[in-house]
Coordinates of C-alpha atoms in Angstrom, one line a residue:
X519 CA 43.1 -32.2 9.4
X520 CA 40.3 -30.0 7.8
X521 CA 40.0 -29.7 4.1
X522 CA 41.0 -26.3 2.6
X523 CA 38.2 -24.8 0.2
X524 CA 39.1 -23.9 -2.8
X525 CA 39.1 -20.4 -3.9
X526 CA 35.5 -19.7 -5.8
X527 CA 35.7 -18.3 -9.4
X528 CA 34.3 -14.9 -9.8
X529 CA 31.7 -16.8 -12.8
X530 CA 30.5 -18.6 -9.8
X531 CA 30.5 -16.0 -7.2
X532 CA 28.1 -14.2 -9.7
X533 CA 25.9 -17.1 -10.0
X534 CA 25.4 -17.0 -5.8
X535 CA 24.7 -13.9 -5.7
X536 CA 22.5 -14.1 -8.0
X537 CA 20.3 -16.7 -6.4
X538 CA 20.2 -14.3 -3.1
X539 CA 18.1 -12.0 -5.4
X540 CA 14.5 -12.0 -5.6
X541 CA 13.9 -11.7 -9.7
X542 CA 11.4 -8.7 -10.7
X543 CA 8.5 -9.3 -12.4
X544 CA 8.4 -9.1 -15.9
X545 CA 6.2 -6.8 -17.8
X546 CA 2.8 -7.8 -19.0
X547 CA 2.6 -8.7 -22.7
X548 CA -0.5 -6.6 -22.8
X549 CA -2.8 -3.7 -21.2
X550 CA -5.2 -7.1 -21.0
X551 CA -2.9 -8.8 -18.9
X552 CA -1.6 -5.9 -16.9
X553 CA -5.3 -5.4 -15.9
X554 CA -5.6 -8.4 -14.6
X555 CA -2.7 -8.4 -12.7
X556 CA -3.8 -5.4 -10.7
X557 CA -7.0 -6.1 -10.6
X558 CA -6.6 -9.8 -8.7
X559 CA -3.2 -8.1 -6.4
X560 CA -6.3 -5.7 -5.8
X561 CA -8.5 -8.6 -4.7
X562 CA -5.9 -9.8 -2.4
X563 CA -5.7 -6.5 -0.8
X564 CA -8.6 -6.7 0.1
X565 CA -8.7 -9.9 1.5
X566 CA -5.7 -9.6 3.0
X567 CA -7.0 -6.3 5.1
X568 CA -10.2 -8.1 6.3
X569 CA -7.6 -10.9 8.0
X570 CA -5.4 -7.6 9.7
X571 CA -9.1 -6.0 10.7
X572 CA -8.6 -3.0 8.6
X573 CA -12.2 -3.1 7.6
X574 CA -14.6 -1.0 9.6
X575 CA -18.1 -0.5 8.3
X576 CA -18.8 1.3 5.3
X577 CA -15.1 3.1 5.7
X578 CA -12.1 2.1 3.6
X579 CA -10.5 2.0 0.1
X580 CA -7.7 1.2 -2.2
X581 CA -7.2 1.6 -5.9
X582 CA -5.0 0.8 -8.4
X583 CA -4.6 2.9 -11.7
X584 CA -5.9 0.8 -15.0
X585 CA -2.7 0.6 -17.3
X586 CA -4.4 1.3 -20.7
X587 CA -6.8 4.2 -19.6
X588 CA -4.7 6.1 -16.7
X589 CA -7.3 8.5 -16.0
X590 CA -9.3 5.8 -14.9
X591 CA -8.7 3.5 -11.5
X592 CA -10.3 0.6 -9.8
X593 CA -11.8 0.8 -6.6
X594 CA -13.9 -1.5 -4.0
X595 CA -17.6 -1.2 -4.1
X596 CA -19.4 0.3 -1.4
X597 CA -20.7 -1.9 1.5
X598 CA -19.2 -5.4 0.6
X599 CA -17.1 -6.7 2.8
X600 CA -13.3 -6.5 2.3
X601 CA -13.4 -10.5 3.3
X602 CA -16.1 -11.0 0.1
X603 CA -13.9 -8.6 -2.8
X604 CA -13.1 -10.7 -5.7
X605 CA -11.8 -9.7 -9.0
X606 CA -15.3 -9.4 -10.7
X607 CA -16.7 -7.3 -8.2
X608 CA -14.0 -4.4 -8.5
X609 CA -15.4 -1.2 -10.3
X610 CA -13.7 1.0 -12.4
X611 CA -14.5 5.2 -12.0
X612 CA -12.9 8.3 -14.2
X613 CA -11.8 11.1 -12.7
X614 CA -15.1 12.9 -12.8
X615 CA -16.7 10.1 -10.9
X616 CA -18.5 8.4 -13.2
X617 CA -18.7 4.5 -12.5
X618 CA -17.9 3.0 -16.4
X619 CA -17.6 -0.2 -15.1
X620 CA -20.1 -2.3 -12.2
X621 CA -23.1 -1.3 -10.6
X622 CA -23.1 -0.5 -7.2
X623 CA -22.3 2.9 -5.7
X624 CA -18.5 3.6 -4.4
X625 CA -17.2 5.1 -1.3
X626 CA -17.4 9.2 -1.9
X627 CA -14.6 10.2 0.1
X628 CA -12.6 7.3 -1.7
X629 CA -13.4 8.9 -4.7
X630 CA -12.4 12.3 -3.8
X631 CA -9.2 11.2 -2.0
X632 CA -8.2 9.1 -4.9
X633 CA -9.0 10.7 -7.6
X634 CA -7.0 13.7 -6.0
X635 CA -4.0 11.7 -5.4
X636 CA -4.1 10.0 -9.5
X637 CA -4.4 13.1 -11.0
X638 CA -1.6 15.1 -8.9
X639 CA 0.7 11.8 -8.8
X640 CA 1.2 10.0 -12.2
X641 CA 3.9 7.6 -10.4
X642 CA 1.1 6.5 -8.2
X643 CA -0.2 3.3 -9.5
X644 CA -1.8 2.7 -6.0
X645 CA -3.3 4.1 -3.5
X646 CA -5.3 2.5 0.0
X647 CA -6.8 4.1 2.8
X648 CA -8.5 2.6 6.0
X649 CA -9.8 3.2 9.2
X650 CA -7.3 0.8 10.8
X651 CA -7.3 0.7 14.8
X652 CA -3.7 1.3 15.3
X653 CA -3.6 3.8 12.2
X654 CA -6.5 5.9 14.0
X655 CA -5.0 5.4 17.6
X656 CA -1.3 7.2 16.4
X657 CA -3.0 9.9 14.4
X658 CA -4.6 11.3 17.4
X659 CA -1.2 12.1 18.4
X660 CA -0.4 14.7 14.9
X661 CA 3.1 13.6 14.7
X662 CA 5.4 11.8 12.7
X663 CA 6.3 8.5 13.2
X664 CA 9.8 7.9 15.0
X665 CA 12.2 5.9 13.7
X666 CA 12.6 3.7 17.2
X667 CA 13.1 0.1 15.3
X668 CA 14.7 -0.9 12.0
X669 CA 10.6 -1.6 10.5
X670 CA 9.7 2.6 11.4
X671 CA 12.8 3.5 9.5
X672 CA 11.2 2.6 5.9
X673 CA 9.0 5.4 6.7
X674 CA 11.8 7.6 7.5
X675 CA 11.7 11.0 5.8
X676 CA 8.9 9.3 3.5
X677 CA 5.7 10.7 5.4
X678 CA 3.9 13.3 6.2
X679 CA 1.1 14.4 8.5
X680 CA -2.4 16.1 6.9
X681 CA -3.5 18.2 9.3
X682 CA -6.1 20.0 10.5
X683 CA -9.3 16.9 10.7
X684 CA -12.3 18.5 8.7
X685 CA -14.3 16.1 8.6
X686 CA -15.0 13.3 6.4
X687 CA -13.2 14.4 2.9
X688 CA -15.9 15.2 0.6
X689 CA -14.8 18.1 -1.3
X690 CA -12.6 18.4 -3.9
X691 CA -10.7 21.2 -2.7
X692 CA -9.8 18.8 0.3
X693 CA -8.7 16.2 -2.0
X694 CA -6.3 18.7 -3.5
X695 CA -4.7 19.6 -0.2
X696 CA -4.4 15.7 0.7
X697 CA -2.5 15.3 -2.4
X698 CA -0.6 18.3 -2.3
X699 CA 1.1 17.7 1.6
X700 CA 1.9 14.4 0.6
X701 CA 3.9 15.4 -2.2
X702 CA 6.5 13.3 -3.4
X703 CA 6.5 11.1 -0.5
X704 CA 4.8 7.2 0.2
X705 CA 2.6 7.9 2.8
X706 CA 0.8 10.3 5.3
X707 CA -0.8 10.2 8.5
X708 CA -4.1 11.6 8.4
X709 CA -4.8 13.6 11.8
X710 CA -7.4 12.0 13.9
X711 CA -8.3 9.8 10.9
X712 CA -6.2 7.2 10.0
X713 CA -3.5 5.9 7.6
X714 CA -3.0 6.5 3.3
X715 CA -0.7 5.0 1.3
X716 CA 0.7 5.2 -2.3
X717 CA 3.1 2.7 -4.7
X718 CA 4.1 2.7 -8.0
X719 CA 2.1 -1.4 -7.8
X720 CA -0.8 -2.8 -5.6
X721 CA 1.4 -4.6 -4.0
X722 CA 4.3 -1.7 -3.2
X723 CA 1.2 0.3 -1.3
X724 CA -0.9 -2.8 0.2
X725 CA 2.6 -3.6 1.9
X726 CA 3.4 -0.1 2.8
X727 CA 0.0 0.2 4.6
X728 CA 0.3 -3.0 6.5
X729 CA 3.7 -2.0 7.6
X730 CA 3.1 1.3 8.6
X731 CA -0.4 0.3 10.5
X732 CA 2.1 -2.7 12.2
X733 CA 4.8 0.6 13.2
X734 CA 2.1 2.8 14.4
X735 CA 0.9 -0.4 16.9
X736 CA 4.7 -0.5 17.8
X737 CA 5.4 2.7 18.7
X738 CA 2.5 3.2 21.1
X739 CA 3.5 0.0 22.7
X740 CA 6.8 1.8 23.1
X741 CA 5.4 5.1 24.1
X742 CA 3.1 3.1 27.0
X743 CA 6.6 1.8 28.1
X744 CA 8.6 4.0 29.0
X745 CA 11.4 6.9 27.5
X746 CA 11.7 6.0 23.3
X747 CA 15.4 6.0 22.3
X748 CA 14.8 6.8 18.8
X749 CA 17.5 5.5 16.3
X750 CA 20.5 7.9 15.2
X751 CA 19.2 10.0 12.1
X752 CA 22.0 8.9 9.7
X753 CA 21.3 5.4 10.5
X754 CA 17.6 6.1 9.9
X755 CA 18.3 7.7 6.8
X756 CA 20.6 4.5 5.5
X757 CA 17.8 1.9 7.1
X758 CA 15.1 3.6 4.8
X759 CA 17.6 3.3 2.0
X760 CA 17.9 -0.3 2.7
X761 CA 14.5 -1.7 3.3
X762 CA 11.7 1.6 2.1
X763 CA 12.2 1.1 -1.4
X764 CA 9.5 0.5 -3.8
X765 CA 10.9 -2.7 -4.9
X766 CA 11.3 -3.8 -1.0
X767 CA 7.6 -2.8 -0.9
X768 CA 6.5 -4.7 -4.0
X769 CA 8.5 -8.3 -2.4
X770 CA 7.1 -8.2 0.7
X771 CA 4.4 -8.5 -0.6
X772 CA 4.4 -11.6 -2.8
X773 CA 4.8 -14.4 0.8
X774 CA 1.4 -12.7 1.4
X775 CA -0.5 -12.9 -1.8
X776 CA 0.9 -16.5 -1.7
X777 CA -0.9 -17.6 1.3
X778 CA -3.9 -15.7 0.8
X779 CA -4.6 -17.6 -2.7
X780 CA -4.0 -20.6 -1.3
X781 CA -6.4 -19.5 1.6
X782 CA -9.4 -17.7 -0.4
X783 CA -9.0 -18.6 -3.9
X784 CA -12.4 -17.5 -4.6
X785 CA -10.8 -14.1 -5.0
X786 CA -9.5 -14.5 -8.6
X787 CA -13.4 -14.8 -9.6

């Protein structure tokens, strides 16, 4: 005869679901330690995008805004390796270019993007941009991405395609269109260029970049396949809801900081 269960008390129901829930992290104690914090999650972006083969030559950049001076970001320097960033190498720029901290020169299209996209966007705390395969592949195609598996649909409604390609983005005036099509949203496809994304932490827009790179690579799969049967757009719209926020961003992001420490601990120099 099987054994009834007894009926769980609500005090203990609360407790489970409790431990189904990833626990946010708390905030830094200081601007010292909040620093740091971006600064090595910065690291590991970098890291982490050499192992997905997002690096391509001299090409490539992410930043994250420092918390006590927001005019002011850190960014890779130019020509090392994403596979060679550690925390000591990272540089930190004002708006008006000026390199305050390290001694190498920068990327000057990162500059002008990003710079662009901190000033118009005081809720981005991150920003990265590469010239990843998949990333350039779809954007020769000047259209959104579809929502065609439950992955696409955090991008749902939450990107936008910059359009026309003028070449490599040098002027400040381009910088200000960039920022201004993307608007409120996470990320954009950049026509005939590549990928850009933004978070409100490192980790929200390292996370958003590898994801969108990996639905780009799926959808042209798709598209070499056959007919797409592209996902209803209310159940789109409640997918995104479910798995595109910030805070999904931020967690899916921690199993891969974990492993690439472990990996390249170097990094955190």
């Amino acid at each position: 005869m099987n054994a009834i269960t007894p009926p769980v008390a609500p005090a203990q129901v609360s407790a489970q679901a409790r431990e189904r829930r990833l626990t946010p992290r708390p905030p830094a104690a200081s601007f010292e330690g909040e620093r740091l914090h971006r600064k090595q999650r910065l690291a590991a972006t970098f890291r982490l995008f050499a192992r997905y083969g997002f690096d391509q030559g001299l090409a490539g950049h992410v930043t994250v805004r420092d918390p006590e001076f927001p005019d002011r970001y850190w960014i890779n320097p130019l020509a090392v390796h994403f596979s060679q960033i550690r925390v000591s190498d990272l540089q930190l720029v004002d708006h008006g270019g000026t390199i305050l901290i390290g001694d190498r020169p920068i990327n000057t299209a990162g500059f002008t993007i990003h710079s662009a996209l901190h000033r118009a966007r005081p809720d981005v705390v991150a920003a990265a941009h590469t010239h990843s395969t998949y990333g350039k592949a779809f954007s020769a195609l000047g259209t959104e991405l579809l929502p065609i598996t439950q992955d696409s649909c955090a991008f749902y409604e939450d990107h936008v395609v910059f359009d026309p390609f003028s070449g490599v983005v040098l002027d400040d005036s381009e910088g200000e269109r960039l920022a201004a099509t993307l608007g409120p949203h996470k990320a954009a496809i950049l026509q005939n260029h590549g990928l850009l994304t933004v978070g409100p932490t490192i980790e929200a827009a390292a996370w958003w970049f590898i994801a969108m790179d990996n639905a780009a690579h799926a959808q042209l799969l798709a598209q070499g396949a056959g007919p797409l049967k592209p996902i209803a757009p209310d159940v789109a719209r409640l997918t995104a809801s479910q798995i595109g926020t910030h805070q999904g961003g931020y967690f899916s992001f921690q199993p891969l900081w974990d492993w690439i420490v472990a990996q390249e601990p170097d990094l955190l120099d």
